[in-house]
PDB file of C-alpha atoms in Angstrom:
ATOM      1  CA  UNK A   1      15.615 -16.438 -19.569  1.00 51.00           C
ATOM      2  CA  UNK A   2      19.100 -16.268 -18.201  1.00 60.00           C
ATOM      3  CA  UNK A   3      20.069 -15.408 -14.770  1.00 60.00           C
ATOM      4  CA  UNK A   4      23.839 -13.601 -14.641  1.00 70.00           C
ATOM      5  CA  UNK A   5      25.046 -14.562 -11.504  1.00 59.00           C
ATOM      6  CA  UNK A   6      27.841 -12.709  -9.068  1.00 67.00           C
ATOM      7  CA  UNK A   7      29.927 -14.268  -6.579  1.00 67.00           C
ATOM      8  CA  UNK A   8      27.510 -15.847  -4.011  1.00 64.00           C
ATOM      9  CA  UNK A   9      24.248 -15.687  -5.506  1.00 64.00           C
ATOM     10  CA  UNK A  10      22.039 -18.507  -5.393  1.00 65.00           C
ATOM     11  CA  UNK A  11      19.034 -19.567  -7.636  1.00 66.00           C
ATOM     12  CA  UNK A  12      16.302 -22.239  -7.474  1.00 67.00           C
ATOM     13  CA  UNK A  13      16.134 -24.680  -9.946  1.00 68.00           C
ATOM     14  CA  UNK A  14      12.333 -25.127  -9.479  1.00 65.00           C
ATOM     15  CA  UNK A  15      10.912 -24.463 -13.043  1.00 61.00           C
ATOM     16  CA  UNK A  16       8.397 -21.573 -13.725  1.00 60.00           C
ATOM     17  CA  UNK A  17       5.343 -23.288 -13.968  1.00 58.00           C
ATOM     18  CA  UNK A  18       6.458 -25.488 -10.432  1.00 59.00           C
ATOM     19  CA  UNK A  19       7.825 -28.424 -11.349  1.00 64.00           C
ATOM     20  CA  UNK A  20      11.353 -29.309 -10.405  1.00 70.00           C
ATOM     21  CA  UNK A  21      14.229 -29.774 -13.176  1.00 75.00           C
ATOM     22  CA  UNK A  22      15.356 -33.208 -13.917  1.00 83.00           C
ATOM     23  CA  UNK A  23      18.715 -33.194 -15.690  1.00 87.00           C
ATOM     24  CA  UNK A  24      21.040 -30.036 -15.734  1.00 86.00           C
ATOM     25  CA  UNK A  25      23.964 -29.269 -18.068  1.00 88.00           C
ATOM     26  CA  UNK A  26      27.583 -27.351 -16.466  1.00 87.00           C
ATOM     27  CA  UNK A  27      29.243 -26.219 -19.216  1.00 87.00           C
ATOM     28  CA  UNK A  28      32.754 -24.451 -19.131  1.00 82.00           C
ATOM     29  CA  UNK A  29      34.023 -22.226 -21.586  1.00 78.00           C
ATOM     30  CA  UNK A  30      37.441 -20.635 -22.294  1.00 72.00           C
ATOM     31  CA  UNK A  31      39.827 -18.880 -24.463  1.00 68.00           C
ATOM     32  CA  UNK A  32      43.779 -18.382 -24.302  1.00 66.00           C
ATOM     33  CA  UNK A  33      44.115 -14.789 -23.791  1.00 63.00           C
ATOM     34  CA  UNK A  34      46.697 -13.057 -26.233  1.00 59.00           C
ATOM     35  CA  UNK A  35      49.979 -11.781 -24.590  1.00 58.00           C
ATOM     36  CA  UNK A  36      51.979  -9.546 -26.189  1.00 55.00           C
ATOM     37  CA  UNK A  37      55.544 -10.397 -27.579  1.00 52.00           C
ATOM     38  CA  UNK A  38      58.528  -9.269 -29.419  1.00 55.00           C
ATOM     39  CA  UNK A  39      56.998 -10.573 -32.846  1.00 54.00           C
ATOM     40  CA  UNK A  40      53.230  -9.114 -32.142  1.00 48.00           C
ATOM     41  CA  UNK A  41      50.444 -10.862 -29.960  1.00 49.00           C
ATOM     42  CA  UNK A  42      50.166 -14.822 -29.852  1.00 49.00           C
ATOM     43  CA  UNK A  43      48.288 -17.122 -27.949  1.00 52.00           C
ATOM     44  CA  UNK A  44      48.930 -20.839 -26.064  1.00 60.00           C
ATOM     45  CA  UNK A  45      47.031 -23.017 -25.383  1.00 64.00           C
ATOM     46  CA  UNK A  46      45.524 -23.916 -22.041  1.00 70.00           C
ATOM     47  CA  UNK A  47      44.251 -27.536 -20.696  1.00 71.00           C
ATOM     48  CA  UNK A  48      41.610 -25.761 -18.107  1.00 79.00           C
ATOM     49  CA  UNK A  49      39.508 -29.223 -16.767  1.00 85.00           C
ATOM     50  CA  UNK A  50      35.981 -29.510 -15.034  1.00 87.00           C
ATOM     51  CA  UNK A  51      35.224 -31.487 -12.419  1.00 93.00           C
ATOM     52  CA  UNK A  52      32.296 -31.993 -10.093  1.00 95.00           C
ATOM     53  CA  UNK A  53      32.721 -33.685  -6.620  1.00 97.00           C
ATOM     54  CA  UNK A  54      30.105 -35.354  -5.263  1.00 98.00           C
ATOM     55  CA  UNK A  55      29.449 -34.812  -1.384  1.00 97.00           C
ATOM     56  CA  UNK A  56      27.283 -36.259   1.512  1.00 97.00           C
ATOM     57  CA  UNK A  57      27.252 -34.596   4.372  1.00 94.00           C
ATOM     58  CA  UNK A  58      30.473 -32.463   3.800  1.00 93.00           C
ATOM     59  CA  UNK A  59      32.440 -35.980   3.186  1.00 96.00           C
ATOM     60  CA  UNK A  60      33.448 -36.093  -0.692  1.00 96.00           C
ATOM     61  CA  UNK A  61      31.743 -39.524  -1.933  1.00 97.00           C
ATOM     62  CA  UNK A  62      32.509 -39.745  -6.208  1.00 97.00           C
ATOM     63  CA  UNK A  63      33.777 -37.164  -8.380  1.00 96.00           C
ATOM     64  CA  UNK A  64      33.571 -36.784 -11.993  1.00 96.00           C
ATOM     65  CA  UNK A  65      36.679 -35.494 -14.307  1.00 92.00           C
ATOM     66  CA  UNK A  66      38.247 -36.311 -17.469  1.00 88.00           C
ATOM     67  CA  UNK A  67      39.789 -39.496 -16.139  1.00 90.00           C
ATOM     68  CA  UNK A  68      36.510 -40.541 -14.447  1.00 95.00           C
ATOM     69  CA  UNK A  69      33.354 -39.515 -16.525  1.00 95.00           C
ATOM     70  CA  UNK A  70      30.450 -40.868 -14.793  1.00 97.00           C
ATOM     71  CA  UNK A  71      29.376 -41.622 -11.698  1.00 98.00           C
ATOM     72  CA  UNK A  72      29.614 -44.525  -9.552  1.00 97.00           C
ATOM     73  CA  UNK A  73      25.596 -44.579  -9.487  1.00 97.00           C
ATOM     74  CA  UNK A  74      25.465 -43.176 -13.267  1.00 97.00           C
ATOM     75  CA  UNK A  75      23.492 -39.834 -12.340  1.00 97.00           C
ATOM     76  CA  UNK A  76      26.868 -37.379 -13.098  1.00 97.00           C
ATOM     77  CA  UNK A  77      28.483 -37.274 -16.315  1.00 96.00           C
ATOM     78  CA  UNK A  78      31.378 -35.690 -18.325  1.00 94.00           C
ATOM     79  CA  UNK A  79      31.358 -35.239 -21.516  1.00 88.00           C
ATOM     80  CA  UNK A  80      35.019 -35.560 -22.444  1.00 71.00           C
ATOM     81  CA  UNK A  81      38.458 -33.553 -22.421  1.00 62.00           C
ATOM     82  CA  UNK A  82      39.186 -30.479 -24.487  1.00 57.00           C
ATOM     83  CA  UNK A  83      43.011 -29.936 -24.044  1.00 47.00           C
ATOM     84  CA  UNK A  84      42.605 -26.544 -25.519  1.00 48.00           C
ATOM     85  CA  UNK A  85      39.497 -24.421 -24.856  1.00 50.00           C
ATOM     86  CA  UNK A  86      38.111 -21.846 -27.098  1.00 55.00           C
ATOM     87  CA  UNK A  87      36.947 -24.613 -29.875  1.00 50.00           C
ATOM     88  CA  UNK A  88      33.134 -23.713 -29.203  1.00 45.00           C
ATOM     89  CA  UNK A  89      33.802 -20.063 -29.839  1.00 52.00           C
ATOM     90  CA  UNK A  90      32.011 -19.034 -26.636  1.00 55.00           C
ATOM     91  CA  UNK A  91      30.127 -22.672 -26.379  1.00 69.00           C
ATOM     92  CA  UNK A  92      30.947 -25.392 -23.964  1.00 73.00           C
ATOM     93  CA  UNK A  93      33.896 -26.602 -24.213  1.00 76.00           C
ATOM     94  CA  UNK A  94      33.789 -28.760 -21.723  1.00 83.00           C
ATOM     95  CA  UNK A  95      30.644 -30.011 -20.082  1.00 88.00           C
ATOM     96  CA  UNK A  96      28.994 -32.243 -16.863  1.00 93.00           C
ATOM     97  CA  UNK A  97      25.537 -33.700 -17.567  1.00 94.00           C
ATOM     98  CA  UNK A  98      23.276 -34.168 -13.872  1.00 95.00           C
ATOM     99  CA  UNK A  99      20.323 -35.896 -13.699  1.00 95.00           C
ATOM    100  CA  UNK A 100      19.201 -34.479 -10.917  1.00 91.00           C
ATOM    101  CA  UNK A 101      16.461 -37.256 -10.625  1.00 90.00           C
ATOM    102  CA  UNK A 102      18.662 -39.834 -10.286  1.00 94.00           C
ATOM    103  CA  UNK A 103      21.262 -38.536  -8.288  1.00 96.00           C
ATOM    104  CA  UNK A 104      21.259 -40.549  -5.036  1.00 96.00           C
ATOM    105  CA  UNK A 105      19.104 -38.954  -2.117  1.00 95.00           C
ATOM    106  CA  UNK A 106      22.568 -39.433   0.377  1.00 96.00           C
ATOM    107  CA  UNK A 107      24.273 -36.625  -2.017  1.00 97.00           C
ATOM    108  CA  UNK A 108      23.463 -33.092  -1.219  1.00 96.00           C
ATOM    109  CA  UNK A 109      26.098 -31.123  -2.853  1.00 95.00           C
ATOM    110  CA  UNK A 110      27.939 -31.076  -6.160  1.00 95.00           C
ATOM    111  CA  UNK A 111      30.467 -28.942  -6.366  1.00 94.00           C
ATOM    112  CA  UNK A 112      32.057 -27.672  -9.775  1.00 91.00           C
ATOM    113  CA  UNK A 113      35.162 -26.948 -10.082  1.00 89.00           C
ATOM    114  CA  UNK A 114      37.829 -25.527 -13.264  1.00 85.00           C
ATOM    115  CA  UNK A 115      41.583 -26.597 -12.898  1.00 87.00           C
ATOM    116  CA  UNK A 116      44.480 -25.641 -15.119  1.00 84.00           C
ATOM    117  CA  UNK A 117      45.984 -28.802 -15.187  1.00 81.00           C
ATOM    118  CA  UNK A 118      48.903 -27.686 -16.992  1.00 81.00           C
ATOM    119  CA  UNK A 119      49.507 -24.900 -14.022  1.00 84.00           C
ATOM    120  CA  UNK A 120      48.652 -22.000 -15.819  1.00 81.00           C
ATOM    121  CA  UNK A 121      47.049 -18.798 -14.228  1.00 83.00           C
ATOM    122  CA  UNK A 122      43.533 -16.980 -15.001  1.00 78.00           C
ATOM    123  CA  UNK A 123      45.541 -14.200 -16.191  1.00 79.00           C
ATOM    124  CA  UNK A 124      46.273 -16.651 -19.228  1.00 77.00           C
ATOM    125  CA  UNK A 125      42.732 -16.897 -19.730  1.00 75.00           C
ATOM    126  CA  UNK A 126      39.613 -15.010 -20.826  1.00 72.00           C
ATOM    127  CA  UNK A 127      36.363 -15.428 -21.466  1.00 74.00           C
ATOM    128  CA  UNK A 128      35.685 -18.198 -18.953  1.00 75.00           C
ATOM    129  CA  UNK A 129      32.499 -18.687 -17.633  1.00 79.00           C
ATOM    130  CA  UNK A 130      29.766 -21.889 -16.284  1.00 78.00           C
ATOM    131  CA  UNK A 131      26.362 -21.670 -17.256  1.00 82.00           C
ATOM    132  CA  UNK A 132      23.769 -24.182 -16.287  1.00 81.00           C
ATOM    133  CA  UNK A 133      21.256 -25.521 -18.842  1.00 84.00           C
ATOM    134  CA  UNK A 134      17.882 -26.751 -18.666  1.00 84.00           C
ATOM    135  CA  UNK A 135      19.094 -30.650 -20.685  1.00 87.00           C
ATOM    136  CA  UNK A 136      15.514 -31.117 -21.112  1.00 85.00           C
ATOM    137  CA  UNK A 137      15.304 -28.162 -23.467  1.00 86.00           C
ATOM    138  CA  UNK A 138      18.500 -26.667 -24.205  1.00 87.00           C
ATOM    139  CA  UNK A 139      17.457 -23.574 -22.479  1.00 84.00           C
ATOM    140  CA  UNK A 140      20.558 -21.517 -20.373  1.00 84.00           C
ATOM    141  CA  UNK A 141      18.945 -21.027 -16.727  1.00 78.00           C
ATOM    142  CA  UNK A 142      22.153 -19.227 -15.518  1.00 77.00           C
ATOM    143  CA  UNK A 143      25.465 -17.986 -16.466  1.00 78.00           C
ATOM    144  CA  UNK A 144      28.485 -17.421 -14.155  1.00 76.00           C
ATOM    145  CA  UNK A 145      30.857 -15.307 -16.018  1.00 74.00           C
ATOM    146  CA  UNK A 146      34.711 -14.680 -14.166  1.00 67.00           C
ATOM    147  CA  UNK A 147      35.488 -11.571 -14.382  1.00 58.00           C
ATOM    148  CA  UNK A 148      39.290 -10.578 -14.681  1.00 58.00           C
ATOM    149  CA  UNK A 149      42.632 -12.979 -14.139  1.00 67.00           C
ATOM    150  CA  UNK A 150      44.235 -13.898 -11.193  1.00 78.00           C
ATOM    151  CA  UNK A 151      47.591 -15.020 -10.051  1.00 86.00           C
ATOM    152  CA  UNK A 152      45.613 -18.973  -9.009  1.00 87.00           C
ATOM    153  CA  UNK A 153      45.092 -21.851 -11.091  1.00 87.00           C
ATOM    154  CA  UNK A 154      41.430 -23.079 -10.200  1.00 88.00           C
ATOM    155  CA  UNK A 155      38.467 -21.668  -9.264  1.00 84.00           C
ATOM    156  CA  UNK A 156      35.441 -23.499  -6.795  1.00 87.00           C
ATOM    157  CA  UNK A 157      32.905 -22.344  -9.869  1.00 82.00           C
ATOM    158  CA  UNK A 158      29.723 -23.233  -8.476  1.00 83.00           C
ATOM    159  CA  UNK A 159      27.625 -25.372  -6.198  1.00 86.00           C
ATOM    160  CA  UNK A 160      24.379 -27.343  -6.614  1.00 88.00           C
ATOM    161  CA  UNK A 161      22.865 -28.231  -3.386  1.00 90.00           C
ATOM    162  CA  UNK A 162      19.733 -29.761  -2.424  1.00 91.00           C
ATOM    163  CA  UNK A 163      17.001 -27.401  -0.496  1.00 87.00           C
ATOM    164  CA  UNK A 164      13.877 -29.484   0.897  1.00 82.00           C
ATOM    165  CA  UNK A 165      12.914 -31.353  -1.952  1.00 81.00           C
ATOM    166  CA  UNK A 166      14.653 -29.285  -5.052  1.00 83.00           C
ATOM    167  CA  UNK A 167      17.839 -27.997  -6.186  1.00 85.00           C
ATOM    168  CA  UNK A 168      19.363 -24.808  -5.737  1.00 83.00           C
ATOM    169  CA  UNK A 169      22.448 -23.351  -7.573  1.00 80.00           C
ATOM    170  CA  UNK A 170      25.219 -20.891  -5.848  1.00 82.00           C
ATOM    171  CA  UNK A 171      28.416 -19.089  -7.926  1.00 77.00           C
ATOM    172  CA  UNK A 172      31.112 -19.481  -5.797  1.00 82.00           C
ATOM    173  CA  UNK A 173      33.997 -18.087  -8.074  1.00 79.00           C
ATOM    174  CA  UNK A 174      36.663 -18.882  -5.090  1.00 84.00           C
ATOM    175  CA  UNK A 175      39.735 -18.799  -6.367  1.00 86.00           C
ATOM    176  CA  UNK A 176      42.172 -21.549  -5.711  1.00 91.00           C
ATOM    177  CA  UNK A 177      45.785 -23.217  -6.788  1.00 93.00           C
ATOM    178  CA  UNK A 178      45.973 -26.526  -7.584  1.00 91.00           C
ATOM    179  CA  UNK A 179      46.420 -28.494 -10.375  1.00 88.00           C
ATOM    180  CA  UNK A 180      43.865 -31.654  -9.904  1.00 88.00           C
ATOM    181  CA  UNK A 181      40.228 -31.340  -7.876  1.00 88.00           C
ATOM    182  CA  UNK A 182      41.921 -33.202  -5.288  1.00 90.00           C
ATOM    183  CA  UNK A 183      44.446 -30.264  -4.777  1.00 92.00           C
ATOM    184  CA  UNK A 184      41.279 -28.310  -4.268  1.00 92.00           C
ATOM    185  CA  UNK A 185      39.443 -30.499  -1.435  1.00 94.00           C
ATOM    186  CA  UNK A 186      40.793 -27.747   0.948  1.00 94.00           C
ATOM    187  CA  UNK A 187      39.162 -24.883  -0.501  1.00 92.00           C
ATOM    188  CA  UNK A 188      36.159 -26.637  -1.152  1.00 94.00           C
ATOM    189  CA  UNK A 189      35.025 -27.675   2.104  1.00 92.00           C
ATOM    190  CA  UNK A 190      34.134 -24.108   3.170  1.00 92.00           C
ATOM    191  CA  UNK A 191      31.537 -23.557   0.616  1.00 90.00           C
ATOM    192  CA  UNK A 192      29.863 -26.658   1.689  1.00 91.00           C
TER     193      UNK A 192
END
């Protein structure tokens, strides 16, 4: 069963029957929203990118993006670049595997973020959203929908963060500007 999350809401990712997930799936989706024009409504195309940064005690450690897709240690990886969006017709079109059992007990955070590398705004794009899936089963645990545009050009998206000896997951939805997850390390560090 799906959780819909708002801004700020976290969610265990403890399994129903107690034991703890092992590998989790970040996916990003997107579509070009249609803008009206002299000759009718068109659409371009937008290069949105995911990243997750890798932390340790608030100090960024590894990161994972399109020009780095796994992991120093090999727990974290992406599955490639779409330079478009929209291709899986509400399905990932990008995504960040996690094996949460492998990730190395110094990290305590990843952070996701969503970057329009080629500096276009949220009000160029609809339908975006990060859901987290169970990898073990395909199942969605939790979807993160953003709601509306905005005038920025990257969001924080989400957070997974360790709690005693599982995994939680917080939306974030903070909107930033910046064109690269290194243009974002400022925003970032106050959701940590």
């Amino acid at each position: 069963m799906t959780v819909n999350m708002t801004k700020g809401q976290a969610i265990s990712l403890q399994k129903n029957d107690g034991g703890s997930l092992t590998a989790v799936r970040m996916g990003l989706g997107w579509q070009a929203a249609p803008r009206r024009g002299l000759f009718g409504s068109r659409t371009r195309e937008i290069d949105l990118d995911a990243s997750a940064v890798l932390f340790a005690d608030k100090q960024p450690v590894d990161v994972v993006f399109f020009r780095h897709l796994v992991s120093d240690d090999g727990s974290v990886r992406h599955t490639g670049d779409n330079l478009v969006g929209g291709v899986g017709q509400g399905g990932d079109d990008e995504a960040i595997l996690v094996d949460l059992a492998r990730v190395p007990v110094h990290i305590d955070q990843i952070i996701f973020t969503v970057n329009s590398f080629t500096g276009q705004t949220f009000q160029e794009v609809q339908n975006a959203f990060c859901r987290l899936v169970d990898e073990t089963n395909g199942q969605e645990l939790a979807r993160y929908t953003l709601a509306g545009g905005g005038a920025y050009t990257a969001q924080i998206m989400a957070k997974v963060h360790r709690v005693g000896g599982g995994w939680n997951m917080t939306a974030l939805g903070t909107p930033a500007n910046g064109r690269t997850f290194q243009d974002l390390l400022p925003a970032i560090l106050p959701a940590l």
